[in-house]
Short mmCIF file of C-alpha atoms in Angstrom, two decimals:
data_model
loop_
_atom_site.label_atom_id
_atom_site.label_comp_id
_atom_site.label_asym_id
_atom_site.label_seq_id
_atom_site.Cartn_x
_atom_site.Cartn_y
_atom_site.Cartn_z
CA UNK A 128 10.99 -23.36 14.55
CA UNK A 129 8.82 -20.72 12.93
CA UNK A 130 10.04 -17.25 13.89
CA UNK A 131 7.29 -15.37 12.08
CA UNK A 132 5.85 -12.05 13.17
CA UNK A 133 2.28 -10.96 12.66
CA UNK A 134 0.39 -7.68 12.51
CA UNK A 135 -3.14 -6.76 13.50
CA UNK A 136 -4.61 -4.84 10.54
CA UNK A 137 -8.21 -4.97 11.73
CA UNK A 138 -8.63 -1.19 11.58
CA UNK A 139 -8.32 -1.23 7.79
CA UNK A 140 -11.45 -0.47 5.76
CA UNK A 141 -13.03 -3.57 4.21
CA UNK A 142 -15.58 -3.97 1.43
CA UNK A 143 -17.47 -6.85 -0.18
CA UNK A 144 -18.19 -6.45 -3.92
CA UNK A 145 -20.97 -8.64 -5.30
CA UNK A 146 -23.16 -8.85 -8.41
CA UNK A 147 -22.95 -10.52 -11.81
CA UNK A 148 -20.86 -7.67 -13.27
CA UNK A 149 -18.40 -7.43 -10.36
CA UNK A 150 -15.32 -8.69 -12.25
CA UNK A 151 -15.84 -6.52 -15.33
CA UNK A 152 -16.70 -3.48 -13.23
CA UNK A 153 -13.74 -3.78 -10.86
CA UNK A 154 -11.30 -4.49 -13.68
CA UNK A 155 -12.34 -1.16 -15.15
CA UNK A 156 -11.45 0.58 -11.89
CA UNK A 157 -8.12 -0.95 -10.83
CA UNK A 158 -4.58 -0.90 -12.25
CA UNK A 159 -3.93 -4.63 -11.82
CA UNK A 160 -5.65 -7.57 -13.52
CA UNK A 161 -8.39 -8.88 -11.24
CA UNK A 162 -8.30 -12.26 -12.99
CA UNK A 163 -5.07 -12.93 -11.06
CA UNK A 164 -6.92 -12.78 -7.75
CA UNK A 165 -8.24 -16.07 -6.39
CA UNK A 166 -9.75 -17.66 -3.30
CA UNK A 167 -6.26 -18.23 -1.88
CA UNK A 168 -4.24 -15.36 -3.36
CA UNK A 169 -4.80 -11.59 -3.22
CA UNK A 170 -3.50 -8.94 -5.57
CA UNK A 171 -2.37 -5.38 -4.86
CA UNK A 172 -3.77 -2.56 -6.97
CA UNK A 173 -4.43 1.16 -7.18
CA UNK A 174 -7.61 3.01 -8.07
CA UNK A 175 -6.94 6.19 -10.03
CA UNK A 176 -8.68 9.29 -11.22
CA UNK A 177 -8.71 10.35 -14.87
CA UNK A 178 -5.37 12.14 -14.42
CA UNK A 179 -3.68 8.95 -13.26
CA UNK A 180 -3.40 10.08 -9.64
CA UNK A 181 -4.19 7.73 -6.79
CA UNK A 182 -7.67 7.61 -5.27
CA UNK A 183 -6.90 4.45 -3.28
CA UNK A 184 -4.36 1.69 -2.72
CA UNK A 185 -6.02 -1.69 -2.10
CA UNK A 186 -5.65 -5.43 -1.74
CA UNK A 187 -8.32 -7.71 -3.19
CA UNK A 188 -9.13 -11.43 -3.43
CA UNK A 189 -12.02 -13.63 -4.54
CA UNK A 190 -14.43 -15.04 -1.97
CA UNK A 191 -17.18 -17.21 -3.40
CA UNK A 192 -19.51 -15.02 -5.43
CA UNK A 193 -17.80 -11.83 -4.30
CA UNK A 194 -14.51 -9.98 -3.96
CA UNK A 195 -13.18 -8.77 -0.63
CA UNK A 196 -11.20 -5.51 -0.65
CA UNK A 197 -9.19 -3.83 2.09
CA UNK A 198 -7.71 -0.34 2.18
CA UNK A 199 -6.38 2.19 4.67
CA UNK A 200 -8.86 3.11 7.42
CA UNK A 201 -8.86 6.73 6.18
CA UNK A 202 -10.45 5.55 2.94
CA UNK A 203 -13.51 3.93 4.51
CA UNK A 204 -15.93 6.65 3.42
CA UNK A 205 -14.30 8.01 0.28
CA UNK A 206 -13.49 4.69 -1.40
CA UNK A 207 -17.08 3.44 -1.28
CA UNK A 208 -18.30 6.75 -2.74
CA UNK A 209 -15.56 6.66 -5.41
CA UNK A 210 -16.52 3.15 -6.57
CA UNK A 211 -20.28 3.72 -6.48
CA UNK A 212 -19.86 6.81 -8.68
CA UNK A 213 -19.07 4.52 -11.62
CA UNK A 214 -21.80 1.94 -11.03
CA UNK A 215 -24.19 3.04 -13.77
CA UNK A 216 -26.14 0.11 -15.24
CA UNK A 217 -23.95 -2.58 -13.70
CA UNK A 218 -25.17 -5.41 -11.50
CA UNK A 219 -22.73 -4.51 -8.72
CA UNK A 220 -23.23 -4.02 -5.00
CA UNK A 221 -20.60 -2.50 -2.70
CA UNK A 222 -21.00 -3.32 0.99
CA UNK A 223 -18.93 -1.88 3.83
CA UNK A 224 -17.95 -4.90 5.95
CA UNK A 225 -15.26 -3.17 8.03
CA UNK A 226 -16.97 -4.01 11.31
CA UNK A 227 -17.76 -7.60 10.31
CA UNK A 228 -14.18 -8.81 9.85
CA UNK A 229 -10.88 -8.69 11.68
CA UNK A 230 -7.72 -8.85 9.59
CA UNK A 231 -4.28 -10.12 10.56
CA UNK A 232 -1.15 -10.45 8.44
CA UNK A 233 1.55 -13.05 9.12
CA UNK A 234 5.06 -12.82 7.68
CA UNK A 235 6.02 -16.45 7.33
CA UNK A 236 7.44 -18.80 4.72
CA UNK A 237 4.54 -21.18 5.15
CA UNK A 238 0.82 -20.60 5.49
CA UNK A 239 -0.41 -20.47 9.10
CA UNK A 240 -2.16 -23.65 10.23
CA UNK A 241 -5.18 -22.29 12.08
CA UNK A 242 -8.37 -23.73 13.48
CA UNK A 243 -10.45 -20.90 11.99
CA UNK A 244 -10.18 -17.96 9.62
CA UNK A 245 -9.62 -17.45 5.92
CA UNK A 246 -5.92 -17.57 4.94
CA UNK A 247 -4.89 -15.72 1.76
CA UNK A 248 -1.43 -15.36 0.22
CA UNK A 249 -0.42 -11.72 -0.31
CA UNK A 250 2.72 -9.59 -0.41
CA UNK A 251 2.31 -6.51 1.77
CA UNK A 252 6.01 -6.10 2.61
CA UNK A 253 9.22 -7.13 0.84
CA UNK A 254 8.66 -10.79 1.69
CA UNK A 255 5.56 -12.88 0.94
CA UNK A 256 3.00 -13.14 3.71
CA UNK A 257 -0.48 -14.32 4.60
CA UNK A 258 -3.64 -12.41 5.37
CA UNK A 259 -6.05 -13.98 7.85
CA UNK A 260 -9.67 -12.83 7.65
CA UNK A 261 -11.96 -13.80 10.53
CA UNK A 262 -15.28 -12.72 12.00
CA UNK A 263 -14.83 -9.81 14.39
CA UNK A 264 -16.32 -11.85 17.24
CA UNK A 265 -13.32 -14.20 17.00
CA UNK A 266 -10.67 -11.44 17.02
CA UNK A 267 -9.54 -12.05 20.59
CA UNK A 268 -9.32 -15.82 20.21
CA UNK A 269 -7.24 -15.61 17.04
CA UNK A 270 -4.99 -12.93 18.52
CA UNK A 271 -4.31 -15.26 21.44
CA UNK A 272 -3.67 -18.24 19.16
CA UNK A 273 -1.21 -16.32 16.99
CA UNK A 274 0.55 -14.83 20.01
CA UNK A 275 1.29 -18.27 21.42
CA UNK A 276 3.53 -19.06 18.45
CA UNK A 277 4.59 -15.78 16.89
CA UNK A 278 5.53 -12.22 17.83
CA UNK A 279 2.99 -9.41 17.48
CA UNK A 280 4.56 -6.53 15.55
CA UNK A 281 3.10 -3.26 16.85
CA UNK A 282 2.53 -0.17 14.73
CA UNK A 283 5.86 1.49 15.54
CA UNK A 284 7.87 -1.63 14.72
CA UNK A 285 5.86 -2.16 11.53
CA UNK A 286 6.57 1.43 10.47
CA UNK A 287 10.32 0.93 10.90
CA UNK A 288 10.17 -2.26 8.82
CA UNK A 289 8.06 -0.54 6.16
CA UNK A 290 10.41 2.42 5.82
CA UNK A 291 13.47 0.15 5.74
CA UNK A 292 11.87 -1.76 2.87
CA UNK A 293 10.72 1.33 0.98
CA UNK A 294 7.03 0.35 1.08
CA UNK A 295 4.71 3.35 0.53
CA UNK A 296 1.76 3.92 2.89
CA UNK A 297 -1.50 5.73 2.29
CA UNK A 298 -1.47 9.18 3.89
CA UNK A 299 2.31 9.41 3.75
CA UNK A 300 3.88 8.34 0.43
CA UNK A 301 0.51 7.71 -1.21
CA UNK A 302 -1.90 10.61 -1.58
CA UNK A 303 -4.31 11.94 -4.17
CA UNK A 304 -1.41 13.85 -5.75
CA UNK A 305 0.77 10.80 -6.45
CA UNK A 306 0.86 8.59 -9.53
CA UNK A 307 1.62 4.92 -8.62
CA UNK A 308 4.74 4.75 -10.80
CA UNK A 309 6.21 7.66 -8.82
CA UNK A 310 5.79 5.57 -5.66
CA UNK A 311 7.63 2.59 -7.18
CA UNK A 312 4.39 0.57 -7.33
CA UNK A 313 4.68 -0.30 -11.02
CA UNK A 314 5.78 -3.90 -10.53
CA UNK A 315 3.43 -4.53 -7.63
CA UNK A 316 0.19 -2.94 -8.83
CA UNK A 317 0.15 -2.33 -12.59
CA UNK A 318 -0.65 -4.84 -15.34
CA UNK A 319 0.03 -3.37 -18.79
CA UNK A 320 -1.64 -6.27 -20.61
CA UNK A 321 -5.12 -5.96 -19.12
CA UNK A 322 -8.04 -4.01 -20.52
CA UNK A 323 -8.87 -0.35 -20.03
CA UNK A 324 -9.31 1.29 -16.64
CA UNK A 325 -9.71 4.85 -15.41
CA UNK A 326 -6.39 6.67 -15.59
CA UNK A 327 -4.78 4.12 -17.91
CA UNK A 328 -3.81 6.66 -20.59
CA UNK A 329 -1.60 8.57 -18.17
CA UNK A 330 0.06 5.38 -16.93
CA UNK A 331 0.70 4.18 -20.48
CA UNK A 332 2.26 7.51 -21.49
CA UNK A 333 4.60 7.39 -18.51
CA UNK A 334 5.68 3.86 -19.41
CA UNK A 335 6.38 4.89 -23.00
CA UNK A 336 8.40 7.95 -21.98
CA UNK A 337 10.25 6.09 -19.25
CA UNK A 338 10.32 9.24 -17.13
CA UNK A 339 8.63 10.59 -14.03
CA UNK A 340 8.78 14.10 -12.64
CA UNK A 341 9.65 12.71 -9.21
CA UNK A 342 10.37 9.36 -7.63
CA UNK A 343 10.08 7.86 -4.14
CA UNK A 344 13.57 7.33 -2.75
CA UNK A 345 15.18 5.91 0.36
CA UNK A 346 17.21 8.50 2.28
CA UNK A 347 19.94 8.16 4.90
CA UNK A 348 21.15 10.91 7.24
CA UNK A 349 24.91 10.91 6.74
CA UNK A 350 25.44 12.91 9.95
CA UNK A 351 22.98 10.63 11.80
CA UNK A 352 20.77 13.60 12.66
CA UNK A 353 17.06 12.66 12.94
CA UNK A 354 14.95 13.39 9.87
CA UNK A 355 11.29 14.41 10.02
CA UNK A 356 8.28 14.10 7.69
CA UNK A 357 7.65 17.41 5.96
CA UNK A 358 11.30 18.41 5.73
CA UNK A 359 12.14 19.93 2.35
CA UNK A 360 14.97 18.54 0.26
CA UNK A 361 17.40 20.83 -1.55
CA UNK A 362 20.64 20.46 -3.46
CA UNK A 363 23.62 21.74 -1.39
CA UNK A 364 24.74 23.77 -4.42
CA UNK A 365 21.34 25.50 -4.70
CA UNK A 366 19.73 25.59 -1.24
CA UNK A 367 17.06 28.03 -2.38
CA UNK A 368 15.53 25.48 -4.79
CA UNK A 369 13.28 22.77 -3.39
CA UNK A 370 13.76 19.44 -5.15
CA UNK A 371 11.76 17.13 -2.90
CA UNK A 372 10.33 16.40 0.52
CA UNK A 373 10.40 13.73 3.23
CA UNK A 374 7.26 11.66 3.79
CA UNK A 375 8.28 9.19 6.54
CA UNK A 376 11.30 8.94 8.84
CA UNK A 377 12.64 6.69 11.58
CA UNK A 378 15.80 5.28 13.12
CA UNK A 379 16.87 1.91 11.75
CA UNK A 380 18.76 -0.17 14.28
CA UNK A 381 19.38 -2.68 11.49
CA UNK A 382 21.74 -0.30 9.70
CA UNK A 383 22.40 2.00 12.66
CA UNK A 384 21.24 5.15 10.86
CA UNK A 385 18.48 7.74 10.74
CA UNK A 386 16.57 6.92 7.55
CA UNK A 387 13.58 8.26 5.63
CA UNK A 388 11.44 7.96 2.55
CA UNK A 389 10.79 10.96 0.36
CA UNK A 390 10.07 12.20 -3.13
CA UNK A 391 12.96 13.62 -5.14
CA UNK A 392 12.62 15.35 -8.50
CA UNK A 393 14.08 13.99 -11.71
CA UNK A 394 17.73 14.82 -12.12
CA UNK A 395 18.43 14.58 -8.39
CA UNK A 396 17.22 11.06 -7.54
CA UNK A 397 20.13 8.91 -8.64
CA UNK A 398 21.73 6.62 -6.08
CA UNK A 399 24.29 8.24 -3.72
CA UNK A 400 23.18 11.78 -4.60
CA UNK A 401 23.86 14.13 -1.68
CA UNK A 402 20.94 16.32 -0.65
CA UNK A 403 20.17 18.57 2.30
CA UNK A 404 17.00 18.34 4.41
CA UNK A 405 15.74 21.72 5.56
CA UNK A 406 13.25 22.74 8.21
CA UNK A 407 12.69 26.05 10.04
CA UNK A 408 15.87 27.54 8.60
CA UNK A 409 18.10 24.64 9.63
CA UNK A 410 19.49 21.82 7.50
CA UNK A 411 20.97 18.36 7.85
CA UNK A 412 22.70 16.22 5.22
#
C-alpha cells in the first residue's frame, strides 16, 4: 500500500518562458544545465548576480515549446524583473502564470496515477518526488483525489521534515547574501560542465579553492532547550565573537531533540563542534 504524503505548493510563483531563444537565454541565467530538463523531469537551479550571490532558487522543466519555472511566492515580482533585465535582443517572453496553475508535490516511490494533471519527476526533499501541475480551476478536485489515497502534509509538518533533512528554503537559509555552495546546493543545482552564466566566475573560484567563508550546518540542542531563528552562534571559549547564526529551528520527534539549521563560519563548522546559541544575553548549548 502506498503510504506517500503530498504537499500543496500552489502559492509558489510560476512562470512560462517561451520564444526561439529560450534555452540559450535561460542557460545563461541558471547554475544548472537546462538541457537536463525534460517534459517528465525537472531540474533544480539557482539564479545569481555577478557576485555569485543568490537572486532566486527555482525548479524548471520543459513543456512543449516553453519552460515552466516555479519559485518561492516572495519572488513573484522580483524574479520576473530580474530575468527580463537580461532579455536584450533575444526572442524570449516571460509570462507570470502563478494564478493559472496549481502545484502539488507527492513524495512517493512511483509516479502518481491521476486522471488529470501534468506529472513531473523532481527532487525537492531528500527523497525523489513528483510535481503535479494542474489548471487552478481543478485544484479542489485534485486535492480531493490525492487526499483519498495519501496524507496531506501541512506547512508545519513540511518545515520539520525540511529542517531534519537540511534542505534550505528561500527567505530563511537562502537570501540575496548567500552563495549556493554555502547552502550545500552544489550537488543539487550546479553543473560545472555547462556554458557560461551570470555569477559563474565566483562559483568556479570557490570550487578551485575548496573553501567557503561559512557553511550551512545542522544543529542539535544538547540541553534540549528550544532554539530560535536569529540566535547568534558563538564558541564557548570566546563568547564575545559571533561565528554564525540560526536560520530555522524546530523540535524533531524523530530524534527527540530540538534542532536547527544555521550558518557557521569556517574553522568552526566541523561535525560535533560544540557551539553556544545566544539571544538577549542568554545562551544555550
